[in-house]
PDB file of C-alpha atoms in Angstrom:
ATOM      1  CA  MET A   1      35.259-152.030  17.391  1.00  0.00           C
ATOM      2  CA  VAL A   2      36.697-148.550  18.065  1.00  0.00           C
ATOM      3  CA  ALA A   3      35.212-145.604  16.273  1.00  0.00           C
ATOM      4  CA  THR A   4      37.318-142.490  15.851  1.00  0.00           C
ATOM      5  CA  LEU A   5      35.735-139.110  15.386  1.00  0.00           C
ATOM      6  CA  ARG A   6      37.750-136.649  13.337  1.00  0.00           C
ATOM      7  CA  HIS A   7      36.956-132.978  12.869  1.00  0.00           C
ATOM      8  CA  PRO A   8      36.497-131.966   9.312  1.00  0.00           C
ATOM      9  CA  GLN A   9      39.446-129.962   7.863  1.00  0.00           C
ATOM     10  CA  PRO A  10      38.737-126.645   6.301  1.00  0.00           C
ATOM     11  CA  LEU A  11      38.712-126.453   2.607  1.00  0.00           C
ATOM     12  CA  GLY A  12      41.802-125.485   0.742  1.00  0.00           C
ATOM     13  CA  GLY A  13      44.152-127.445   2.935  1.00  0.00           C
ATOM     14  CA  ALA A  14      45.310-124.434   4.995  1.00  0.00           C
ATOM     15  CA  THR A  15      45.307-124.541   8.744  1.00  0.00           C
ATOM     16  CA  ARG A  16      44.026-121.427  10.522  1.00  0.00           C
ATOM     17  CA  ARG A  17      45.018-120.712  14.150  1.00  0.00           C
ATOM     18  CA  GLN A  18      42.534-119.339  16.549  1.00  0.00           C
ATOM     19  CA  PRO A  19      43.564-116.129  18.300  1.00  0.00           C
ATOM     20  CA  ILE A  20      44.494-116.493  21.966  1.00  0.00           C
ATOM     21  CA  ALA A  21      42.202-114.568  24.181  1.00  0.00           C
ATOM     22  CA  ALA A  22      43.923-111.928  26.271  1.00  0.00           C
ATOM     23  CA  ARG A  23      43.971-112.725  29.954  1.00  0.00           C
ATOM     24  CA  GLY A  24      43.922-109.067  31.095  1.00  0.00           C
ATOM     25  CA  ALA A  25      43.502-105.529  29.836  1.00  0.00           C
ATOM     26  CA  SER A  26      46.681-103.792  28.625  1.00  0.00           C
ATOM     27  CA  ARG A  27      47.530-100.204  27.668  1.00  0.00           C
ATOM     28  CA  VAL A  28      50.527 -98.246  26.416  1.00  0.00           C
ATOM     29  CA  ALA A  29      51.963 -96.001  29.211  1.00  0.00           C
ATOM     30  CA  PRO A  30      53.127 -92.495  28.137  1.00  0.00           C
ATOM     31  CA  ARG A  31      56.854 -91.847  28.438  1.00  0.00           C
ATOM     32  CA  GLU A  32      57.990 -89.476  31.302  1.00  0.00           C
ATOM     33  CA  PRO A  33      59.636 -86.181  30.282  1.00  0.00           C
ATOM     34  CA  LEU A  34      63.401 -85.987  30.390  1.00  0.00           C
ATOM     35  CA  THR A  35      63.436 -83.620  33.362  1.00  0.00           C
ATOM     36  CA  ALA A  36      61.487 -86.119  35.431  1.00  0.00           C
ATOM     37  CA  ARG A  37      63.897 -88.912  34.583  1.00  0.00           C
ATOM     38  CA  LEU A  38      67.004 -86.916  35.606  1.00  0.00           C
ATOM     39  CA  PRO A  39      68.167 -87.200  39.254  1.00  0.00           C
ATOM     40  CA  ARG A  40      66.925 -84.370  41.453  1.00  0.00           C
ATOM     41  CA  PRO A  41      69.495 -82.216  43.315  1.00  0.00           C
ATOM     42  CA  ASP A  42      69.608 -82.645  47.136  1.00  0.00           C
ATOM     43  CA  PHE A  43      68.684 -79.124  48.250  1.00  0.00           C
ATOM     44  CA  ASP A  44      68.390 -80.190  51.898  1.00  0.00           C
ATOM     45  CA  GLY A  45      71.949 -81.438  51.838  1.00  0.00           C
ATOM     46  CA  LEU A  46      73.159 -78.225  50.221  1.00  0.00           C
ATOM     47  CA  GLY A  47      71.370 -76.213  52.898  1.00  0.00           C
ATOM     48  CA  ARG A  48      73.089 -78.172  55.651  1.00  0.00           C
ATOM     49  CA  VAL A  49      76.472 -77.655  54.026  1.00  0.00           C
ATOM     50  CA  PHE A  50      75.817 -73.918  53.663  1.00  0.00           C
ATOM     51  CA  ARG A  51      74.722 -73.557  57.256  1.00  0.00           C
ATOM     52  CA  ARG A  52      77.811 -75.380  58.408  1.00  0.00           C
ATOM     53  CA  PHE A  53      80.402 -73.676  56.237  1.00  0.00           C
ATOM     54  CA  GLY A  54      78.744 -70.826  54.363  1.00  0.00           C
ATOM     55  CA  TRP A  55      77.609 -68.591  57.246  1.00  0.00           C
ATOM     56  CA  PRO A  56      80.968 -68.663  59.091  1.00  0.00           C
ATOM     57  CA  LEU A  57      82.719 -67.920  55.825  1.00  0.00           C
ATOM     58  CA  LEU A  58      80.295 -65.093  55.062  1.00  0.00           C
ATOM     59  CA  LEU A  59      80.732 -63.604  58.528  1.00  0.00           C
ATOM     60  CA  LEU A  60      84.505 -63.877  58.234  1.00  0.00           C
ATOM     61  CA  MET A  61      84.448 -62.045  54.916  1.00  0.00           C
ATOM     62  CA  LEU A  62      82.139 -59.386  56.355  1.00  0.00           C
ATOM     63  CA  GLY A  63      84.440 -58.900  59.350  1.00  0.00           C
ATOM     64  CA  LEU A  64      87.512 -58.607  57.172  1.00  0.00           C
ATOM     65  CA  GLY A  65      85.742 -56.103  54.974  1.00  0.00           C
ATOM     66  CA  THR A  66      84.653 -54.026  57.962  1.00  0.00           C
ATOM     67  CA  TYR A  67      88.152 -54.074  59.429  1.00  0.00           C
ATOM     68  CA  GLU A  68      89.708 -53.088  56.121  1.00  0.00           C
ATOM     69  CA  GLY A  69      87.214 -50.260  55.689  1.00  0.00           C
ATOM     70  CA  ALA A  70      87.806 -49.025  59.229  1.00  0.00           C
ATOM     71  CA  GLN A  71      91.559 -49.029  58.666  1.00  0.00           C
ATOM     72  CA  ARG A  72      91.139 -46.934  55.556  1.00  0.00           C
ATOM     73  CA  LEU A  73      88.727 -44.470  57.209  1.00  0.00           C
ATOM     74  CA  LEU A  74      90.515 -44.202  60.584  1.00  0.00           C
ATOM     75  CA  PRO A  75      93.103 -41.615  59.472  1.00  0.00           C
ATOM     76  CA  TYR A  76      90.275 -39.362  58.302  1.00  0.00           C
ATOM     77  CA  ALA A  77      88.075 -39.813  61.440  1.00  0.00           C
ATOM     78  CA  ASP A  78      90.788 -39.789  64.143  1.00  0.00           C
ATOM     79  CA  ARG A  79      91.614 -36.362  65.506  1.00  0.00           C
ATOM     80  CA  PRO A  80      93.965 -34.941  68.140  1.00  0.00           C
ATOM     81  CA  ILE A  81      92.419 -34.305  71.570  1.00  0.00           C
ATOM     82  CA  ALA A  82      91.245 -30.703  71.494  1.00  0.00           C
ATOM     83  CA  ARG A  83      89.657 -30.385  74.959  1.00  0.00           C
ATOM     84  CA  VAL A  84      89.677 -32.203  78.300  1.00  0.00           C
ATOM     85  CA  SER A  85      86.912 -31.377  80.787  1.00  0.00           C
ATOM     86  CA  VAL A  86      87.401 -32.208  84.484  1.00  0.00           C
ATOM     87  CA  GLN A  87      84.209 -32.396  86.531  1.00  0.00           C
ATOM     88  CA  GLY A  88      83.573 -32.960  90.235  1.00  0.00           C
ATOM     89  CA  GLU A  89      83.577 -31.023  93.482  1.00  0.00           C
ATOM     90  CA  LEU A  90      87.278 -30.526  94.138  1.00  0.00           C
ATOM     91  CA  SER A  91      88.307 -29.260  97.557  1.00  0.00           C
ATOM     92  CA  TYR A  92      91.680 -30.912  98.022  1.00  0.00           C
ATOM     93  CA  VAL A  93      92.873 -31.362  94.405  1.00  0.00           C
ATOM     94  CA  SER A  94      93.522 -28.493  92.012  1.00  0.00           C
ATOM     95  CA  GLN A  95      92.701 -28.435  88.318  1.00  0.00           C
ATOM     96  CA  GLN A  96      96.345 -27.637  87.579  1.00  0.00           C
ATOM     97  CA  ALA A  97      97.527 -30.794  89.373  1.00  0.00           C
ATOM     98  CA  VAL A  98      95.059 -32.915  87.419  1.00  0.00           C
ATOM     99  CA  GLN A  99      96.042 -31.368  84.086  1.00  0.00           C
ATOM    100  CA  ALA A 100      99.717 -31.987  84.848  1.00  0.00           C
ATOM    101  CA  ARG A 101      99.013 -35.674  85.557  1.00  0.00           C
ATOM    102  CA  ILE A 102      97.108 -36.317  82.347  1.00  0.00           C
ATOM    103  CA  ALA A 103      99.279 -34.203  80.002  1.00  0.00           C
ATOM    104  CA  PRO A 104     101.285 -37.198  78.647  1.00  0.00           C
ATOM    105  CA  TYR A 105      98.059 -39.030  77.767  1.00  0.00           C
ATOM    106  CA  VAL A 106      96.083 -36.266  76.040  1.00  0.00           C
ATOM    107  CA  ALA A 107      98.904 -35.844  73.530  1.00  0.00           C
ATOM    108  CA  ALA A 108      97.440 -38.914  71.799  1.00  0.00           C
ATOM    109  CA  SER A 109      94.538 -38.853  69.349  1.00  0.00           C
ATOM    110  CA  PHE A 110      90.856 -39.507  69.959  1.00  0.00           C
ATOM    111  CA  PHE A 111      90.991 -43.250  69.275  1.00  0.00           C
ATOM    112  CA  THR A 112      94.491 -43.989  70.543  1.00  0.00           C
ATOM    113  CA  ILE A 113      94.299 -42.314  73.974  1.00  0.00           C
ATOM    114  CA  ASP A 114      94.719 -44.893  76.770  1.00  0.00           C
ATOM    115  CA  LEU A 115      91.834 -44.089  79.120  1.00  0.00           C
ATOM    116  CA  ALA A 116      92.573 -47.004  81.474  1.00  0.00           C
ATOM    117  CA  ALA A 117      96.151 -45.871  82.032  1.00  0.00           C
ATOM    118  CA  MET A 118      95.000 -42.293  82.543  1.00  0.00           C
ATOM    119  CA  ARG A 119      92.473 -43.415  85.192  1.00  0.00           C
ATOM    120  CA  ALA A 120      95.148 -45.421  86.996  1.00  0.00           C
ATOM    121  CA  GLU A 121      97.467 -42.402  86.957  1.00  0.00           C
ATOM    122  CA  LEU A 122      94.834 -40.128  88.514  1.00  0.00           C
ATOM    123  CA  GLU A 123      93.862 -42.693  91.161  1.00  0.00           C
ATOM    124  CA  GLN A 124      97.448 -42.620  92.416  1.00  0.00           C
ATOM    125  CA  MET A 125      96.802 -39.099  93.689  1.00  0.00           C
ATOM    126  CA  PRO A 126      96.105 -39.483  97.448  1.00  0.00           C
ATOM    127  CA  TRP A 127      92.965 -37.343  97.474  1.00  0.00           C
ATOM    128  CA  ILE A 128      91.323 -39.066  94.494  1.00  0.00           C
ATOM    129  CA  ALA A 129      88.897 -41.831  95.446  1.00  0.00           C
ATOM    130  CA  ARG A 130      87.319 -42.654  92.059  1.00  0.00           C
ATOM    131  CA  VAL A 131      87.845 -41.644  88.417  1.00  0.00           C
ATOM    132  CA  GLU A 132      85.618 -41.946  85.349  1.00  0.00           C
ATOM    133  CA  ALA A 133      86.948 -41.075  81.883  1.00  0.00           C
ATOM    134  CA  ARG A 134      85.172 -41.285  78.533  1.00  0.00           C
ATOM    135  CA  ARG A 135      85.530 -40.051  74.968  1.00  0.00           C
ATOM    136  CA  VAL A 136      83.202 -37.363  73.623  1.00  0.00           C
ATOM    137  CA  TRP A 137      82.994 -37.288  69.840  1.00  0.00           C
ATOM    138  CA  PRO A 138      84.778 -35.984  67.905  1.00  0.00           C
ATOM    139  CA  ASP A 139      87.821 -34.712  69.823  1.00  0.00           C
ATOM    140  CA  GLN A 140      87.103 -34.396  73.570  1.00  0.00           C
ATOM    141  CA  VAL A 141      87.666 -36.365  76.771  1.00  0.00           C
ATOM    142  CA  ALA A 142      85.419 -35.990  79.833  1.00  0.00           C
ATOM    143  CA  ILE A 143      86.838 -36.824  83.283  1.00  0.00           C
ATOM    144  CA  THR A 144      84.742 -37.066  86.461  1.00  0.00           C
ATOM    145  CA  LEU A 145      86.599 -37.096  89.784  1.00  0.00           C
ATOM    146  CA  GLU A 146      85.383 -38.099  93.238  1.00  0.00           C
ATOM    147  CA  GLU A 147      87.545 -36.946  96.124  1.00  0.00           C
ATOM    148  CA  GLN A 148      88.230 -38.732  99.359  1.00  0.00           C
ATOM    149  CA  LEU A 149      85.943 -37.767 102.236  1.00  0.00           C
ATOM    150  CA  PRO A 150      88.146 -37.754 105.358  1.00  0.00           C
ATOM    151  CA  VAL A 151      86.214 -38.853 108.439  1.00  0.00           C
ATOM    152  CA  ALA A 152      88.949 -39.718 110.926  1.00  0.00           C
ATOM    153  CA  ARG A 153      92.679 -40.069 111.412  1.00  0.00           C
ATOM    154  CA  TRP A 154      94.208 -43.522 111.324  1.00  0.00           C
ATOM    155  CA  GLY A 155      97.384 -44.242 113.256  1.00  0.00           C
ATOM    156  CA  ASP A 156     100.329 -42.020 112.384  1.00  0.00           C
ATOM    157  CA  GLY A 157     100.024 -39.966 109.222  1.00  0.00           C
ATOM    158  CA  ALA A 158      96.982 -41.581 107.555  1.00  0.00           C
ATOM    159  CA  LEU A 159      93.321 -40.687 107.202  1.00  0.00           C
ATOM    160  CA  LEU A 160      90.220 -42.836 106.876  1.00  0.00           C
ATOM    161  CA  ASN A 161      87.476 -42.080 104.360  1.00  0.00           C
ATOM    162  CA  ASN A 162      83.792 -42.780 104.903  1.00  0.00           C
ATOM    163  CA  GLN A 163      84.267 -46.328 103.556  1.00  0.00           C
ATOM    164  CA  GLY A 164      86.898 -47.144 106.165  1.00  0.00           C
ATOM    165  CA  ARG A 165      89.774 -47.085 103.677  1.00  0.00           C
ATOM    166  CA  ALA A 166      93.034 -45.460 104.643  1.00  0.00           C
ATOM    167  CA  PHE A 167      94.916 -42.967 102.496  1.00  0.00           C
ATOM    168  CA  ALA A 168      97.980 -40.918 103.297  1.00  0.00           C
ATOM    169  CA  PRO A 169      98.044 -37.349 101.936  1.00  0.00           C
ATOM    170  CA  ARG A 170     100.961 -35.054 102.637  1.00  0.00           C
ATOM    171  CA  GLU A 171      98.660 -32.668 104.490  1.00  0.00           C
ATOM    172  CA  ALA A 172      97.490 -35.248 107.080  1.00  0.00           C
ATOM    173  CA  ALA A 173      98.963 -33.102 109.878  1.00  0.00           C
ATOM    174  CA  ASN A 174      96.359 -30.439 109.071  1.00  0.00           C
ATOM    175  CA  TYR A 175      93.524 -32.709 110.210  1.00  0.00           C
ATOM    176  CA  GLU A 176      94.257 -32.957 113.908  1.00  0.00           C
ATOM    177  CA  HIS A 177      90.664 -31.942 114.616  1.00  0.00           C
ATOM    178  CA  LEU A 178      89.395 -35.294 113.291  1.00  0.00           C
ATOM    179  CA  PRO A 179      88.927 -38.183 115.745  1.00  0.00           C
ATOM    180  CA  LEU A 180      91.831 -40.605 116.022  1.00  0.00           C
ATOM    181  CA  LEU A 181      91.022 -44.252 115.274  1.00  0.00           C
ATOM    182  CA  SER A 182      93.534 -47.014 115.824  1.00  0.00           C
ATOM    183  CA  GLY A 183      93.747 -50.779 115.763  1.00  0.00           C
ATOM    184  CA  PRO A 184      95.241 -53.639 113.744  1.00  0.00           C
ATOM    185  CA  GLN A 185      95.921 -52.725 110.131  1.00  0.00           C
ATOM    186  CA  ARG A 186      93.437 -55.299 108.831  1.00  0.00           C
ATOM    187  CA  ALA A 187      90.628 -53.852 111.000  1.00  0.00           C
ATOM    188  CA  GLN A 188      90.272 -50.418 109.375  1.00  0.00           C
ATOM    189  CA  GLN A 189      86.728 -50.905 108.110  1.00  0.00           C
ATOM    190  CA  ARG A 190      85.618 -52.589 111.335  1.00  0.00           C
ATOM    191  CA  VAL A 191      86.906 -49.715 113.470  1.00  0.00           C
ATOM    192  CA  MET A 192      85.246 -47.172 111.188  1.00  0.00           C
ATOM    193  CA  GLN A 193      81.899 -48.978 111.424  1.00  0.00           C
ATOM    194  CA  GLN A 194      82.079 -49.114 115.220  1.00  0.00           C
ATOM    195  CA  TYR A 195      82.995 -45.446 115.326  1.00  0.00           C
ATOM    196  CA  GLN A 196      79.910 -44.510 113.323  1.00  0.00           C
ATOM    197  CA  VAL A 197      77.601 -46.634 115.522  1.00  0.00           C
ATOM    198  CA  LEU A 198      79.071 -45.481 118.842  1.00  0.00           C
ATOM    199  CA  SER A 199      79.039 -41.837 117.767  1.00  0.00           C
ATOM    200  CA  GLN A 200      75.306 -42.016 117.101  1.00  0.00           C
ATOM    201  CA  LEU A 201      74.690 -43.569 120.535  1.00  0.00           C
ATOM    202  CA  LEU A 202      76.838 -41.063 122.447  1.00  0.00           C
ATOM    203  CA  ARG A 203      75.780 -37.875 120.657  1.00  0.00           C
ATOM    204  CA  PRO A 204      72.340 -37.621 122.360  1.00  0.00           C
ATOM    205  CA  LEU A 205      74.112 -37.845 125.741  1.00  0.00           C
ATOM    206  CA  GLY A 206      76.341 -34.878 124.879  1.00  0.00           C
ATOM    207  CA  PHE A 207      79.523 -36.889 124.228  1.00  0.00           C
ATOM    208  CA  THR A 208      81.803 -36.579 121.193  1.00  0.00           C
ATOM    209  CA  ILE A 209      84.376 -39.271 120.458  1.00  0.00           C
ATOM    210  CA  SER A 210      87.888 -37.896 120.206  1.00  0.00           C
ATOM    211  CA  SER A 211      89.563 -41.324 119.891  1.00  0.00           C
ATOM    212  CA  LEU A 212      88.503 -44.936 119.502  1.00  0.00           C
ATOM    213  CA  GLU A 213      90.962 -47.792 119.918  1.00  0.00           C
ATOM    214  CA  LEU A 214      90.625 -51.479 119.195  1.00  0.00           C
ATOM    215  CA  ARG A 215      93.301 -53.069 121.316  1.00  0.00           C
ATOM    216  CA  GLU A 216      95.195 -56.249 120.502  1.00  0.00           C
ATOM    217  CA  HIS A 217      93.099 -58.464 122.793  1.00  0.00           C
ATOM    218  CA  GLY A 218      89.871 -57.195 121.184  1.00  0.00           C
ATOM    219  CA  SER A 219      88.782 -54.663 123.804  1.00  0.00           C
ATOM    220  CA  TRP A 220      87.399 -51.242 122.827  1.00  0.00           C
ATOM    221  CA  PHE A 221      88.453 -48.004 124.476  1.00  0.00           C
ATOM    222  CA  ILE A 222      86.849 -44.565 123.937  1.00  0.00           C
ATOM    223  CA  SER A 223      88.128 -41.122 124.842  1.00  0.00           C
ATOM    224  CA  THR A 224      85.601 -38.310 124.585  1.00  0.00           C
ATOM    225  CA  ALA A 225      86.126 -34.621 123.925  1.00  0.00           C
ATOM    226  CA  GLN A 226      84.466 -33.997 127.319  1.00  0.00           C
ATOM    227  CA  GLY A 227      87.401 -35.688 129.072  1.00  0.00           C
ATOM    228  CA  VAL A 228      85.608 -38.925 130.009  1.00  0.00           C
ATOM    229  CA  ASP A 229      87.112 -42.292 129.090  1.00  0.00           C
ATOM    230  CA  ILE A 230      84.804 -45.251 128.445  1.00  0.00           C
ATOM    231  CA  LEU A 231      85.924 -48.876 128.620  1.00  0.00           C
ATOM    232  CA  LEU A 232      83.615 -51.138 126.613  1.00  0.00           C
ATOM    233  CA  GLY A 233      85.234 -54.556 126.708  1.00  0.00           C
ATOM    234  CA  ARG A 234      84.979 -56.971 123.802  1.00  0.00           C
ATOM    235  CA  ASP A 235      81.356 -57.950 123.186  1.00  0.00           C
ATOM    236  CA  HIS A 236      77.790 -56.580 123.134  1.00  0.00           C
ATOM    237  CA  LEU A 237      78.906 -52.978 122.638  1.00  0.00           C
ATOM    238  CA  VAL A 238      75.495 -51.636 121.626  1.00  0.00           C
ATOM    239  CA  ASP A 239      73.733 -53.258 124.593  1.00  0.00           C
ATOM    240  CA  LYS A 240      76.331 -51.812 126.968  1.00  0.00           C
ATOM    241  CA  MET A 241      75.957 -48.347 125.515  1.00  0.00           C
ATOM    242  CA  ARG A 242      72.174 -48.473 125.857  1.00  0.00           C
ATOM    243  CA  ARG A 243      72.493 -49.574 129.465  1.00  0.00           C
ATOM    244  CA  PHE A 244      74.927 -46.738 130.064  1.00  0.00           C
ATOM    245  CA  ALA A 245      72.496 -44.230 128.522  1.00  0.00           C
ATOM    246  CA  GLY A 246      69.735 -45.260 130.927  1.00  0.00           C
ATOM    247  CA  ILE A 247      72.002 -45.006 134.002  1.00  0.00           C
ATOM    248  CA  TYR A 248      73.607 -41.775 132.839  1.00  0.00           C
ATOM    249  CA  ASP A 249      70.319 -39.881 132.601  1.00  0.00           C
ATOM    250  CA  LYS A 250      69.183 -41.097 136.024  1.00  0.00           C
ATOM    251  CA  ALA A 251      72.331 -40.860 138.137  1.00  0.00           C
ATOM    252  CA  LEU A 252      75.427 -39.572 136.366  1.00  0.00           C
ATOM    253  CA  ARG A 253      74.479 -36.517 134.347  1.00  0.00           C
ATOM    254  CA  PRO A 254      74.615 -34.076 137.289  1.00  0.00           C
ATOM    255  CA  GLN A 255      78.110 -35.382 138.165  1.00  0.00           C
ATOM    256  CA  ILE A 256      79.617 -35.364 134.678  1.00  0.00           C
ATOM    257  CA  ALA A 257      82.236 -32.763 135.591  1.00  0.00           C
ATOM    258  CA  ASN A 258      83.599 -35.106 138.305  1.00  0.00           C
ATOM    259  CA  ILE A 259      83.701 -38.294 136.212  1.00  0.00           C
ATOM    260  CA  ALA A 260      87.095 -39.433 134.861  1.00  0.00           C
ATOM    261  CA  ARG A 261      86.320 -42.932 133.564  1.00  0.00           C
ATOM    262  CA  ILE A 262      83.331 -45.183 133.078  1.00  0.00           C
ATOM    263  CA  ASP A 263      83.868 -48.943 132.941  1.00  0.00           C
ATOM    264  CA  LEU A 264      81.145 -50.876 131.104  1.00  0.00           C
ATOM    265  CA  ARG A 265      82.816 -54.283 131.219  1.00  0.00           C
ATOM    266  CA  TYR A 266      80.331 -55.558 133.802  1.00  0.00           C
ATOM    267  CA  ALA A 267      77.396 -57.827 133.003  1.00  0.00           C
ATOM    268  CA  ASN A 268      74.741 -55.920 134.987  1.00  0.00           C
ATOM    269  CA  GLY A 269      76.153 -52.484 135.671  1.00  0.00           C
ATOM    270  CA  LEU A 270      79.104 -50.132 135.409  1.00  0.00           C
ATOM    271  CA  ALA A 271      81.880 -48.624 137.493  1.00  0.00           C
ATOM    272  CA  VAL A 272      82.719 -44.912 137.723  1.00  0.00           C
ATOM    273  CA  ALA A 273      86.129 -43.463 138.570  1.00  0.00           C
ATOM    274  CA  TRP A 274      85.903 -39.909 139.943  1.00  0.00           C
ATOM    275  CA  ARG A 275      88.281 -37.034 139.452  1.00  0.00           C
ATOM    276  CA  GLU A 276      90.325 -35.382 142.166  1.00  0.00           C
ATOM    277  CA  PRO A 277      89.357 -33.780 144.466  1.00  0.00           C
ATOM    278  CA  VAL A 278      86.966 -36.511 145.321  1.00  0.00           C
ATOM    279  CA  ALA A 279      83.354 -36.067 146.285  1.00  0.00           C
ATOM    280  CA  PRO A 280      82.596 -37.350 149.800  1.00  0.00           C
ATOM    281  CA  ALA A 281      82.719 -41.060 148.952  1.00  0.00           C
ATOM    282  CA  ALA A 282      85.474 -43.240 147.497  1.00  0.00           C
ATOM    283  CA  THR A 283      87.372 -42.658 144.324  1.00  0.00           C
ATOM    284  CA  LYS A 284      85.517 -45.422 142.546  1.00  0.00           C
ATOM    285  CA  THR A 285      81.794 -46.064 142.653  1.00  0.00           C
ATOM    286  CA  ALA A 286      80.063 -49.117 141.256  1.00  0.00           C
ATOM    287  CA  VAL A 287      76.514 -48.778 139.954  1.00  0.00           C
ATOM    288  CA  THR A 288      74.478 -51.951 139.558  1.00  0.00           C
ATOM    289  CA  VAL A 289      71.340 -52.366 137.452  1.00  0.00           C
ATOM    290  CA  GLN A 290      68.654 -54.369 139.242  1.00  0.00           C
TER     291      GLN A 290
END
């Protein structure tokens, strides 16, 4: 026998549902303001775009504005050249000659004068070694000149300055008192340097160089104002001159008036050629250093 257990129904015939228990806590979230829900602008991207395109554009506009302003103000600031000052110790060039050279250039205004062309024009003058030219506000030009310093004659009709550079003034014939240097055209500075060194070595011995020649095969030849010629050969010139100085003080100084030529092309000594009339021995004496 099966027994069935039924729950009693509530009175009134109505069925009441039991509320379903909530499985978790819940709450109503507040709504975000409208500004927070709108998309934010990309300021980093705008900064990159400005750095890439904005600064060049700004600089371009600034440059154009500066140029335009300068063009408008230039007619009021530019003035004719009122004074040209020429400075420097001038012994061979006159102020009148300089003024005549620069006259076509100073007719321009302060900003339009061509200083580079004016410098080039002045440097074409034979006696001018270096030129500096600058503007002096508001209407002046200052010129500083450096003249050539003639040290020796070079070949026919040219002079050498202290840097070994040749220049050819019209008055070169007036400098016959300067020593004559000669050699290949490309060897100007080399000959000048050797002249300066050899002059310092010979001066304490009482010799003055009247001419120095670098011959085609590379040998050096000296003529002195005392009438003595010196043959140096090609190499070791300073060592040969020092050896000659030691021998000269010991053996040759008393006989200087009778010496015509001294040959230093030997490894351990020198040879002396005597003048006429000859002293008791031969016309040529060799001196050897032990």
